[in-house]
GROMACS .gro file of C-alpha atoms in nm:
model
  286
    1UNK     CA    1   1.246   0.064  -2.160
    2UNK     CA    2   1.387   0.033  -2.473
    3UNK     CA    3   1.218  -0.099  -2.805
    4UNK     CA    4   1.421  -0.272  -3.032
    5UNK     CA    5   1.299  -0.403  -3.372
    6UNK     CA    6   1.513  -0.677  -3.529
    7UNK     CA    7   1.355  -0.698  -3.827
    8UNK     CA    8   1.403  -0.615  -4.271
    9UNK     CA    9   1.435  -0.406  -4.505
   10UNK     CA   10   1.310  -0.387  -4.820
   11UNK     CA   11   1.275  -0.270  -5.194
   12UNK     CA   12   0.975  -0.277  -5.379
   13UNK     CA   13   1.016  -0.264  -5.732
   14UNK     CA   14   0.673  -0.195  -5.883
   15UNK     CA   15   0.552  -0.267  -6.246
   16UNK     CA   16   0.243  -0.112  -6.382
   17UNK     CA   17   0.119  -0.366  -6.707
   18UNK     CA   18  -0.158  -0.437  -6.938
   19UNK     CA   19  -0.191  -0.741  -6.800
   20UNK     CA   20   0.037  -1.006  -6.612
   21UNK     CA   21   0.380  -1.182  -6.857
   22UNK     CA   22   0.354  -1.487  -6.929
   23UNK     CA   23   0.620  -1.760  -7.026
   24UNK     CA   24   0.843  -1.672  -7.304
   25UNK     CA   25   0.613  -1.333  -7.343
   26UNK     CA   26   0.809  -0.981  -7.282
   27UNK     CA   27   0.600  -0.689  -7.240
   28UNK     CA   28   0.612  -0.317  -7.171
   29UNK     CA   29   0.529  -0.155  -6.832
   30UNK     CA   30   0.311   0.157  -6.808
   31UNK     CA   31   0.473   0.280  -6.484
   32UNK     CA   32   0.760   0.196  -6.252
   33UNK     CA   33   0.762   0.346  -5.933
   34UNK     CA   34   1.069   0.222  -5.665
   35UNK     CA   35   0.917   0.200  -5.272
   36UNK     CA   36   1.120   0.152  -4.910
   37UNK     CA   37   0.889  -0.182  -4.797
   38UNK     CA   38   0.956  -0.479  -4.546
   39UNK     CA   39   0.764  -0.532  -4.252
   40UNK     CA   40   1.016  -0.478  -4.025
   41UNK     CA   41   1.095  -0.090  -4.180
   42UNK     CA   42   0.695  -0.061  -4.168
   43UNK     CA   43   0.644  -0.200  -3.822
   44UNK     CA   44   1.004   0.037  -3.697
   45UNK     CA   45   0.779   0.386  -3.833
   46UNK     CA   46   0.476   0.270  -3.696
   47UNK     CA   47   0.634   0.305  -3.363
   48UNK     CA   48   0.865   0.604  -3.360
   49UNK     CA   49   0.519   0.812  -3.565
   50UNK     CA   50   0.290   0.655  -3.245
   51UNK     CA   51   0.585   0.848  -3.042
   52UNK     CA   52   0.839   0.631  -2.869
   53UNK     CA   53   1.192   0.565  -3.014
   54UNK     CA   54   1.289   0.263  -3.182
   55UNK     CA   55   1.598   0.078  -3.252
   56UNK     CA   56   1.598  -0.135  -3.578
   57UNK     CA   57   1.843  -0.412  -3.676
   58UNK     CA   58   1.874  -0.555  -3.979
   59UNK     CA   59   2.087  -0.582  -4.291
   60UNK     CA   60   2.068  -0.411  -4.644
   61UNK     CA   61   2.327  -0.407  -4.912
   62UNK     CA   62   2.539  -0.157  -5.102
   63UNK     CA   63   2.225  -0.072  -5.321
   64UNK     CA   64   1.994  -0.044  -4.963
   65UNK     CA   65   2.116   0.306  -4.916
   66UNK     CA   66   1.737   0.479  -4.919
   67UNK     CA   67   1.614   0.226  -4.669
   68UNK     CA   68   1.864   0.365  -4.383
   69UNK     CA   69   1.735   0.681  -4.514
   70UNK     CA   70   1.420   0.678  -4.508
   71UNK     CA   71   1.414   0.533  -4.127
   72UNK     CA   72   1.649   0.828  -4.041
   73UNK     CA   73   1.413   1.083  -4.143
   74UNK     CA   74   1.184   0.945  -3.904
   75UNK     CA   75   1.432   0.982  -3.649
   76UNK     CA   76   1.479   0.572  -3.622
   77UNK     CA   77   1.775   0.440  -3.469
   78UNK     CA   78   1.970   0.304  -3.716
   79UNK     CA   79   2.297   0.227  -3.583
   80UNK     CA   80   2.265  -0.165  -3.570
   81UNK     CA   81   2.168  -0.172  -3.967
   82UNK     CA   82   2.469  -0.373  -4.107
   83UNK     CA   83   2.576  -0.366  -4.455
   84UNK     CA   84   2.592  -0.664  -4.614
   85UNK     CA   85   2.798  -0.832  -4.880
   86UNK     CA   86   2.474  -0.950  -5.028
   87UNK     CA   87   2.188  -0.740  -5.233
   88UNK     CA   88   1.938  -0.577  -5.004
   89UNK     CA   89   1.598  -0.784  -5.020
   90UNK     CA   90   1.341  -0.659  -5.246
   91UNK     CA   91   1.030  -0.779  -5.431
   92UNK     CA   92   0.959  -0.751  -5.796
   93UNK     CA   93   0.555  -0.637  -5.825
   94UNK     CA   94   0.366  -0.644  -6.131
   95UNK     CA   95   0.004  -0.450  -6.084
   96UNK     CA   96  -0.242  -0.499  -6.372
   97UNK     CA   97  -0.497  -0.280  -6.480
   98UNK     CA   98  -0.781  -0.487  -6.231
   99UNK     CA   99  -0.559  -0.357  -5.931
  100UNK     CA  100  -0.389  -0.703  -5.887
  101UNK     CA  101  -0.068  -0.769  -5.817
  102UNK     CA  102   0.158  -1.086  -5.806
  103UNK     CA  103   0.520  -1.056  -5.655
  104UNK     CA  104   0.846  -1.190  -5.658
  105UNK     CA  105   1.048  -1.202  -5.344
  106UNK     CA  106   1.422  -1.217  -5.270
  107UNK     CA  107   1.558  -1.237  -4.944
  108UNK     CA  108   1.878  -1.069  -4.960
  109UNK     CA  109   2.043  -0.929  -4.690
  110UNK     CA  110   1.747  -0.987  -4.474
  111UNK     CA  111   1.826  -1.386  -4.541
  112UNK     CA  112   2.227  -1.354  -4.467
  113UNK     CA  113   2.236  -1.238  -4.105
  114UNK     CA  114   2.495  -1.404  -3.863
  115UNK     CA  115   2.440  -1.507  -3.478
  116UNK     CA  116   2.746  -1.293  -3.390
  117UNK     CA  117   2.562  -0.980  -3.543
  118UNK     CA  118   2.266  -1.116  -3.310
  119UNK     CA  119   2.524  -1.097  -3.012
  120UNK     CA  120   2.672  -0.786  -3.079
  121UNK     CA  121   2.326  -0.624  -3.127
  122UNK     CA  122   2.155  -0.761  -2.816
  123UNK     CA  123   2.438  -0.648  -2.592
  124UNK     CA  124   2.309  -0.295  -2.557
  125UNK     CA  125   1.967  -0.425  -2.487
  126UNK     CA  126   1.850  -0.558  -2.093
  127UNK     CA  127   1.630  -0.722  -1.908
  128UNK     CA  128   1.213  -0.582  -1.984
  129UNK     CA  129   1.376  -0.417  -2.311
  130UNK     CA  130   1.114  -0.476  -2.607
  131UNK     CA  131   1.206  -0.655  -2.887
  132UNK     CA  132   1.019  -0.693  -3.190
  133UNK     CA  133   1.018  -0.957  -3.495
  134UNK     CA  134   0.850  -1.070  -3.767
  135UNK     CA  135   0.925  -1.378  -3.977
  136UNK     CA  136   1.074  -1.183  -4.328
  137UNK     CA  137   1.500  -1.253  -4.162
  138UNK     CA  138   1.681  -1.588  -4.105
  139UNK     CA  139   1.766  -1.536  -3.770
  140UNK     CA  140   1.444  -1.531  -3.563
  141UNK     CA  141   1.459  -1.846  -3.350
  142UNK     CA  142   1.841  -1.759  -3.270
  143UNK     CA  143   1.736  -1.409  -3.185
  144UNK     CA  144   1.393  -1.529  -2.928
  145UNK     CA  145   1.647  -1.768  -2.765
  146UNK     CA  146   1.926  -1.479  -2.699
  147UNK     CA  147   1.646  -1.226  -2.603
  148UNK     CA  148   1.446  -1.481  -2.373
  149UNK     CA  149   1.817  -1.542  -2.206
  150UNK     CA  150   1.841  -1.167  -2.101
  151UNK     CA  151   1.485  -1.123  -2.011
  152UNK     CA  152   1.369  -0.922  -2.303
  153UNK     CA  153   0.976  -0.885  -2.354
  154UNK     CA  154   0.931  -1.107  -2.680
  155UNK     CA  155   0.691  -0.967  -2.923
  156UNK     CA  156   0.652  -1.173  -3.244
  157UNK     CA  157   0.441  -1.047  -3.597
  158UNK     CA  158   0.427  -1.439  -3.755
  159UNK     CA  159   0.446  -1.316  -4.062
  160UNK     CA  160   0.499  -1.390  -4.305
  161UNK     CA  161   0.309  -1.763  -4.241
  162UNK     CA  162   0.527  -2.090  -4.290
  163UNK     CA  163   0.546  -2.380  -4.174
  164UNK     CA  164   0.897  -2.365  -4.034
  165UNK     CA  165   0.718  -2.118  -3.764
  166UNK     CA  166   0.584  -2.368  -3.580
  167UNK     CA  167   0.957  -2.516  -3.505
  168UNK     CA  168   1.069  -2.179  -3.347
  169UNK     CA  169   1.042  -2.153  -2.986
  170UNK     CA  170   0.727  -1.953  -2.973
  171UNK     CA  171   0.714  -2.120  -2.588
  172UNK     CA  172   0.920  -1.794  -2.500
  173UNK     CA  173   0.730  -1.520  -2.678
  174UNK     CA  174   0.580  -1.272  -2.473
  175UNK     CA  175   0.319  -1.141  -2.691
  176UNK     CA  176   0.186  -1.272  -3.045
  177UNK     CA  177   0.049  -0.994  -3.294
  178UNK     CA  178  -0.135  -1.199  -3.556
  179UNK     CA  179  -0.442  -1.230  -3.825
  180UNK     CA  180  -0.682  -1.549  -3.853
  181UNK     CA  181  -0.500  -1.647  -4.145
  182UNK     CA  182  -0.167  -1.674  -3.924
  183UNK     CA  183  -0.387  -1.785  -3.583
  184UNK     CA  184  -0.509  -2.063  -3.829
  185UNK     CA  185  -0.163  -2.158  -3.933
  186UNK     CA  186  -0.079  -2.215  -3.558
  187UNK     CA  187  -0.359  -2.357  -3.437
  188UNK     CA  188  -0.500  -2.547  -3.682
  189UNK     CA  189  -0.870  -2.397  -3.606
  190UNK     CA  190  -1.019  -2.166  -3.876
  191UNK     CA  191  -1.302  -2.060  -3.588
  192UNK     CA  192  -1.165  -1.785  -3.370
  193UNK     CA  193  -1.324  -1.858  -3.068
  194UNK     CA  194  -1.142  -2.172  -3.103
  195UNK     CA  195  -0.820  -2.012  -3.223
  196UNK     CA  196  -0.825  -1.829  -2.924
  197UNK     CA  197  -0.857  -2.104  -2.693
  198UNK     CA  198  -0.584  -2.321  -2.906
  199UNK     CA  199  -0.331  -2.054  -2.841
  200UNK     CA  200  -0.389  -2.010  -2.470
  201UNK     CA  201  -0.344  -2.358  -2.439
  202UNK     CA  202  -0.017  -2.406  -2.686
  203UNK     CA  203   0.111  -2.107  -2.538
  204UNK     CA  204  -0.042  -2.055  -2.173
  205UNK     CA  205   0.215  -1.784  -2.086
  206UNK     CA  206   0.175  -1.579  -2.368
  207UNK     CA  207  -0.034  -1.241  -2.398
  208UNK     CA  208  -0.219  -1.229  -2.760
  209UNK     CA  209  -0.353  -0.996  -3.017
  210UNK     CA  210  -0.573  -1.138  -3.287
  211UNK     CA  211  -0.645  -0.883  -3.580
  212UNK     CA  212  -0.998  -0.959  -3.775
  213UNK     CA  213  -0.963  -0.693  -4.070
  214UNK     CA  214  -1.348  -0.492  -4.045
  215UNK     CA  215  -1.413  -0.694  -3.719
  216UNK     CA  216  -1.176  -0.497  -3.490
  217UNK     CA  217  -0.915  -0.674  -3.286
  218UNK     CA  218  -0.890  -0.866  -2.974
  219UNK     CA  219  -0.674  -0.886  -2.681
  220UNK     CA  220  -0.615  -1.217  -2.469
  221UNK     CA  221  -0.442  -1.401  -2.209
  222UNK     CA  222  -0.520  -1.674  -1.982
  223UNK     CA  223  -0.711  -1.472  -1.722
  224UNK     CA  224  -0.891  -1.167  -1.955
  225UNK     CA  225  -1.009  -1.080  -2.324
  226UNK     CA  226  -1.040  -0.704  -2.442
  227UNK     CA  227  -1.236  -0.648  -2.811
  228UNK     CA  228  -1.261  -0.346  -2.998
  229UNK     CA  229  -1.412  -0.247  -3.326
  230UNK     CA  230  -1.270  -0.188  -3.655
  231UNK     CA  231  -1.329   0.239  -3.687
  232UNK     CA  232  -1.504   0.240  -4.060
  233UNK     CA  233  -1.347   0.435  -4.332
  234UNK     CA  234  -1.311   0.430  -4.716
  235UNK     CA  235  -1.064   0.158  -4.807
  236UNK     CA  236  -0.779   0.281  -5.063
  237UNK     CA  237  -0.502   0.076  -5.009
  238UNK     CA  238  -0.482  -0.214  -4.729
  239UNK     CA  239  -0.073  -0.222  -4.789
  240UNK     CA  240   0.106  -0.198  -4.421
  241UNK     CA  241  -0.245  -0.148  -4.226
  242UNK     CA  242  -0.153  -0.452  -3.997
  243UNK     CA  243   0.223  -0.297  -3.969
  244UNK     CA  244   0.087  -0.007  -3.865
  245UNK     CA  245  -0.147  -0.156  -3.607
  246UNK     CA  246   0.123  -0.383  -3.452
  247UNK     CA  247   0.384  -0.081  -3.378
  248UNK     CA  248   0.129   0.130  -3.227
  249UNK     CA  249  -0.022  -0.133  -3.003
  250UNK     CA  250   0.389  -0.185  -2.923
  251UNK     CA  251   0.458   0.162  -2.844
  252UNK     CA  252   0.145   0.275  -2.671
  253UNK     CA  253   0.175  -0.030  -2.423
  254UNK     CA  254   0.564   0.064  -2.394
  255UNK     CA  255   0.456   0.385  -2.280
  256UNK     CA  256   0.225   0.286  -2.000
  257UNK     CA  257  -0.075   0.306  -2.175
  258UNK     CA  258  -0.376   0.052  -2.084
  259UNK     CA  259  -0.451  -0.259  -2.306
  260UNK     CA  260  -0.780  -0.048  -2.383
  261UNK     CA  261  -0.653   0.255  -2.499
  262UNK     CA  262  -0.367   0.069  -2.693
  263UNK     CA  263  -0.594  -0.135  -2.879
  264UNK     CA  264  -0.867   0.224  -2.936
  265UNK     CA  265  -0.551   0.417  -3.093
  266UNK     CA  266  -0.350   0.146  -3.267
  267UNK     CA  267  -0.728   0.037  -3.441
  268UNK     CA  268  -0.785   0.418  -3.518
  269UNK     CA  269  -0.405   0.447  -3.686
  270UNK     CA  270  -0.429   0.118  -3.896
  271UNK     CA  271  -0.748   0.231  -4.054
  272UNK     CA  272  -0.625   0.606  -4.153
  273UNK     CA  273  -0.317   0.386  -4.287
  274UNK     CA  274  -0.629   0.231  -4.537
  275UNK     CA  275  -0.721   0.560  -4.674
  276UNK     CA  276  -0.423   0.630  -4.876
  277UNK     CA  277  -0.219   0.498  -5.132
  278UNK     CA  278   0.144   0.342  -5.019
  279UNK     CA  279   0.303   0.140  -4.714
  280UNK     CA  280   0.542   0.263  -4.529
  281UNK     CA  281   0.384   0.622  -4.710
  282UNK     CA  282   0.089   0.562  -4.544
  283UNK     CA  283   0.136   0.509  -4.176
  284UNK     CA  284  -0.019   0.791  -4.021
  285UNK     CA  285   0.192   1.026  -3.726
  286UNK     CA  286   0.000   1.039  -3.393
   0.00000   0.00000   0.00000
């Protein structure tokens, strides 16, 4: 089957400083360094490096040029990335000297995509295709609805959280890749044994994989649950860890491989993405 990943594209814009500006303040940066970013272009890498192909969809504008790039060196489809009237998304990141960071996000093109782009995309795509989203493009409940129509296996990343997620029609996803943070958001339940039974009962139809950081993951629907451990490593950089574990779960299930072994290799990738510096940079190749 086919995988396709609906999902954006970003710019990261990052700002080495002193320390953080303030109102009214101007400062100098130490450092500026321009990354590709989005969890859609993240999650789209992850899969094609974990070895299946993968379409993406998205938008990016006139200045979005190294995004489509960057996927096609990777050998991701790109053929359904539209160009946009509108500025490609990107975040402005300051990092201080502590390692923090706080970040400024515009939507973009990611924010200004139309249901007849959602049509014309979807029209290659059949019944027990893949399709993959996260919550970083305006179009996701338009696109589950379209999919769910032809029979598409649904697999949603909720994030990032809001609280306009829980009006989508998550009744028709097929599988939910999520964190307790985002299982919380759902569920209401901070526990995750009771996470896990909140979801099976919201969503009774639905296959699940909870991500607990260091704890390992978990694998759940109505009639089985699968755990495995987090593999331990020297953290460097968490950036894109869960991106990389959701496309390699995606693409080793897509190609036939048990829930077991999915889980084993996409834990294994997601923590050699932790031991080096970048996102998208970091995703490892099987």
């Amino acid at each position: 089957m086919k995988i396709l990943n609906f999902g954006s594209l970003n710019t990261d814009h990052v700002y080495k400083v002193k320390n953080f500006v303030t109102p009214g303040e101007t400062i100098k940066s130490t450092q500026y360094i321009k990354k590709v970013g989005g969890k859609g272009l993240n999650q789209s890498i992850a899969i094609k490096r974990a070895g299946h192909d993968v379409f993406h969809a998205g938008a990016v504008g006139e200045d979005g040029q190294m995004l489509v790039d960057f996927l096609k060196k990777d050998n991701v489809n790109t053929d359904n990335v539209k160009l946009s009237e509108i500025p490609t998304g990107h975040a402005i990141i300051q990092v201080d000297e502590k390692g923090e960071n706080c970040i400024l996000l515009y939507g973009g093109a990611n924010q200004n995509i139309s249901e007849s782009f959602a049509d014309e995309v979807l029209q290659d795509f059949s019944q027990g295709d893949y399709i993959v989203l996260q919550n970083e493009t305006n179009i996701v409940p338009c696109v589950i609805e379209k999919a769910y129509e032809k029979g598409m296996k649904i697999i949603f990343n909720p994030s990032p959280i809001t609280e306009t997620i829980l009006n989508f029609p998550l009744g028709k996803v097929s599988l939910f890749i999520l964190n307790e943070v985002e299982g919380e958001a759902l569920t209401g339940e901070s526990n995750e044994d009771k996470i896990i039974l909140s979801l099976l009962e919201k969503y009774p139809s639905a296959e699940f994989v909870l991500t607990l950081g260091s704890k390992g993951a978990i694998y759940f629907n109505k009639t089985q649950k699968i755990a495995v451990e987090a593999e331990k490593v020297e953290v460097v950089d968490t950036t894109a860890a869960g991106d990389t574990f959701t496309g390699y779960f995606i693409a080793n299930i897509a190609m036939g491989k048990s829930v077991n072994e999915a889980l084993s290799i996409a834990t294994k990738a997601a923590a050699k993405a932790v031991t080096t510096l970048g996102a998208a940079e970091s995703i490892p190749y099987m």
